[in-house]
Amino acid sequence: MDIHEYQAKEVLSNFGVEIPAGALAYSPEQAAYRAREMGGEKWIVKAQIHAGGRGKAGGVKLCADDQEIQAACEAMFGRKLVTHQTGPEGKGIYRVYVEAAVPIDREIYLGFVLDRTSQRIMIVASAEGGMEIEDISAEKPDSIVRSTVEPAVGLRDFQAREIAFKLGIEPGLTQSMVRTLQGCYRAFRDLDATMVEINPLVITGDNRVLALDAKMTFDGNALFRHPQISELRDKSQEDPRESRAADRGLSYVGLDGNIGCIVNGAGLAMATMDTIKLAGGEPANFLDIGGGATPERVAKAFRLVMSDKNVQAVLVNIFAGINRCDWVAEGVVQALKEVQVDVPVIVRLAGTNVEEGQKILAKSGLPIIRATTLMEAAERSVSAWKSDNSLNLKVISS
Ligand code: GDP
Ligand code: MN
């Protein structure tokens, strides 16, 4: 789960990372009011969206007075900001963060990631701040400092000092840099983050080490341990299909194709998507309905898949081990009666009680296309979608 910059800054500052003075606003008037309250001469108005690259896309504006702040906000609120990280549809701006502008001497890149190869938290830093890490690694790969943290002892001060030294931090600021590194590391570890990125971390004209930007991502599977982090979720920044699925306890990832998939088990869902591609189609989603596929759950899954306008056929692929095919078949029949499904539906059942399941589908009188093998199911889905004759489908018996 991603959170906003202003939230990440608050989290990190609780761990000792220094941040500029700032305040959140939900309207242009509030932004101007907040700036006045904060004091100072110049402010930065920053669009709060779950993506970076805002600076280049017009989502970060330097302002010198009330009018400029209001004008900057008018241009942001309610709009979609498209950056190189958002995809072409962009992300809606509903909150802005107003910050006291600071004089920048140096910009540094600082990131903490989960390194799967070493199975450790890895610190990635570069003296070339302000640039995206992808560009730094393409253009100035030698400037990147990498350091993995031994989990049994945590990040030690000498290790943090070594990083500061490699970044060319002047001796008077080493202690501040160590505090920043320690703060980020502890926030990452204690809150089950998967990523912390400060780009840029700046050395100010008055010799402070400040996080000017902050990004944090958390492990969704560990959120139950951190209710204060779960609360920071902002659904306006998520794919609406995925947030609806998460609310219903279904595991869903929206894709660009047009064959909707309802599958039990993540591995089978992946195999189903691969097979659809092999048969010449494109899956519209990944959807794992889990082990106990009750009729209600199957109906929920149908509703979710059908809410995607691109879906032109639905493939239900169930391997019943703990599940029972007859139960799933009843769920499918019930779902098709409750949910308006005006596209071809292909069902492949295998495993426990498969014969009973097939009988239920056949007796239902619904135009369900049945298949025995996964390949057959994928091929029938692709041809049903291509022939686009959902209104006069015949029940194919297997
Ligand atoms: P991003 O483009 O989404 O990564 O947004 P950032 O928060 O990184 O802002 C983009 C750029 O705006 C930064 O790299 C800085 O160069 C600049 N910037 C942000 N805050 C300040 C500030 O307080 N003072 C100055 N001078 N520049 C700032
Ligand atoms: Mn940034």
PDB file of N, CA and C and ligand atoms in Angstrom, residues 5 46 51-55 60 130-132 197-200 212-215, ligand 2:
ATOM      1  N   GLU A   5       2.875  11.762   0.231  1.00  0.00           N
ATOM      2  CA  GLU A   5       4.128  12.390   0.678  1.00  0.00           C
ATOM      3  C   GLU A   5       3.993  12.980   2.085  1.00  0.00           C
ATOM      4  N   LYS A  46       2.430  21.512  -3.225  1.00  0.00           N
ATOM      5  CA  LYS A  46       2.696  20.195  -3.819  1.00  0.00           C
ATOM      6  C   LYS A  46       1.436  19.336  -3.903  1.00  0.00           C
ATOM      7  N   ALA A  51       2.183   9.099  -6.663  1.00  0.00           N
ATOM      8  CA  ALA A  51       3.137   8.912  -7.754  1.00  0.00           C
ATOM      9  C   ALA A  51       4.182  10.003  -7.693  1.00  0.00           C
ATOM     10  N   GLY A  52       5.345   9.692  -8.184  1.00  0.00           N
ATOM     11  CA  GLY A  52       6.415  10.679  -8.259  1.00  0.00           C
ATOM     12  C   GLY A  52       6.408  11.351  -9.632  1.00  0.00           C
ATOM     13  N   GLY A  53       7.421  12.165  -9.869  1.00  0.00           N
ATOM     14  CA  GLY A  53       7.522  12.860 -11.153  1.00  0.00           C
ATOM     15  C   GLY A  53       6.587  14.054 -11.222  1.00  0.00           C
ATOM     16  N   ARG A  54       6.111  14.521 -10.057  1.00  0.00           N
ATOM     17  CA  ARG A  54       5.146  15.620 -10.042  1.00  0.00           C
ATOM     18  C   ARG A  54       5.781  16.932 -10.471  1.00  0.00           C
ATOM     19  N   GLY A  55       7.059  17.122 -10.058  1.00  0.00           N
ATOM     20  CA  GLY A  55       7.756  18.367 -10.374  1.00  0.00           C
ATOM     21  C   GLY A  55       7.692  18.668 -11.867  1.00  0.00           C
ATOM     22  N   VAL A  60       4.269  20.600  -8.629  1.00  0.00           N
ATOM     23  CA  VAL A  60       5.051  21.235  -7.554  1.00  0.00           C
ATOM     24  C   VAL A  60       5.323  22.683  -7.971  1.00  0.00           C
ATOM     25  N   GLY A 130      17.683  14.467  -6.892  1.00  0.00           N
ATOM     26  CA  GLY A 130      16.803  15.209  -7.792  1.00  0.00           C
ATOM     27  C   GLY A 130      16.472  14.422  -9.038  1.00  0.00           C
ATOM     28  N   MET A 131      17.411  13.619  -9.537  1.00  0.00           N
ATOM     29  CA  MET A 131      17.126  12.747 -10.682  1.00  0.00           C
ATOM     30  C   MET A 131      16.422  11.491 -10.188  1.00  0.00           C
ATOM     31  N   GLU A 132      15.659  10.847 -11.081  1.00  0.00           N
ATOM     32  CA  GLU A 132      15.049   9.563 -10.726  1.00  0.00           C
ATOM     33  C   GLU A 132      16.155   8.514 -10.642  1.00  0.00           C
ATOM     34  N   GLU A 197      11.633   6.112   0.133  1.00  0.00           N
ATOM     35  CA  GLU A 197      12.467   6.868  -0.803  1.00  0.00           C
ATOM     36  C   GLU A 197      12.403   8.348  -0.472  1.00  0.00           C
ATOM     37  N   ILE A 198      13.568   8.951  -0.305  1.00  0.00           N
ATOM     38  CA  ILE A 198      13.636  10.399  -0.088  1.00  0.00           C
ATOM     39  C   ILE A 198      14.431  10.970  -1.259  1.00  0.00           C
ATOM     40  N   ASN A 199      13.731  11.617  -2.162  1.00  0.00           N
ATOM     41  CA  ASN A 199      14.385  12.164  -3.345  1.00  0.00           C
ATOM     42  C   ASN A 199      13.747  13.490  -3.717  1.00  0.00           C
ATOM     43  N   PRO A 200      14.368  14.574  -3.352  1.00  0.00           N
ATOM     44  CA  PRO A 200      15.713  14.667  -2.799  1.00  0.00           C
ATOM     45  C   PRO A 200      15.733  14.791  -1.267  1.00  0.00           C
ATOM     46  N   LEU A 212      13.077  16.551   1.586  1.00  0.00           N
ATOM     47  CA  LEU A 212      12.223  17.473   0.828  1.00  0.00           C
ATOM     48  C   LEU A 212      11.069  16.736   0.167  1.00  0.00           C
ATOM     49  N   ASP A 213      11.267  15.447  -0.059  1.00  0.00           N
ATOM     50  CA  ASP A 213      10.210  14.619  -0.641  1.00  0.00           C
ATOM     51  C   ASP A 213      10.267  13.303   0.124  1.00  0.00           C
ATOM     52  N   ALA A 214       9.174  12.558   0.156  1.00  0.00           N
ATOM     53  CA  ALA A 214       9.187  11.267   0.851  1.00  0.00           C
ATOM     54  C   ALA A 214       8.129  10.363   0.261  1.00  0.00           C
ATOM     55  N   LYS A 215       8.501   9.107   0.120  1.00  0.00           N
ATOM     56  CA  LYS A 215       7.592   8.120  -0.442  1.00  0.00           C
ATOM     57  C   LYS A 215       7.746   6.853   0.386  1.00  0.00           C
TER      58      LYS A 215
HETATM   59 MN    MN B   2      10.911  13.614  -5.605  1.00  0.00          MN
END
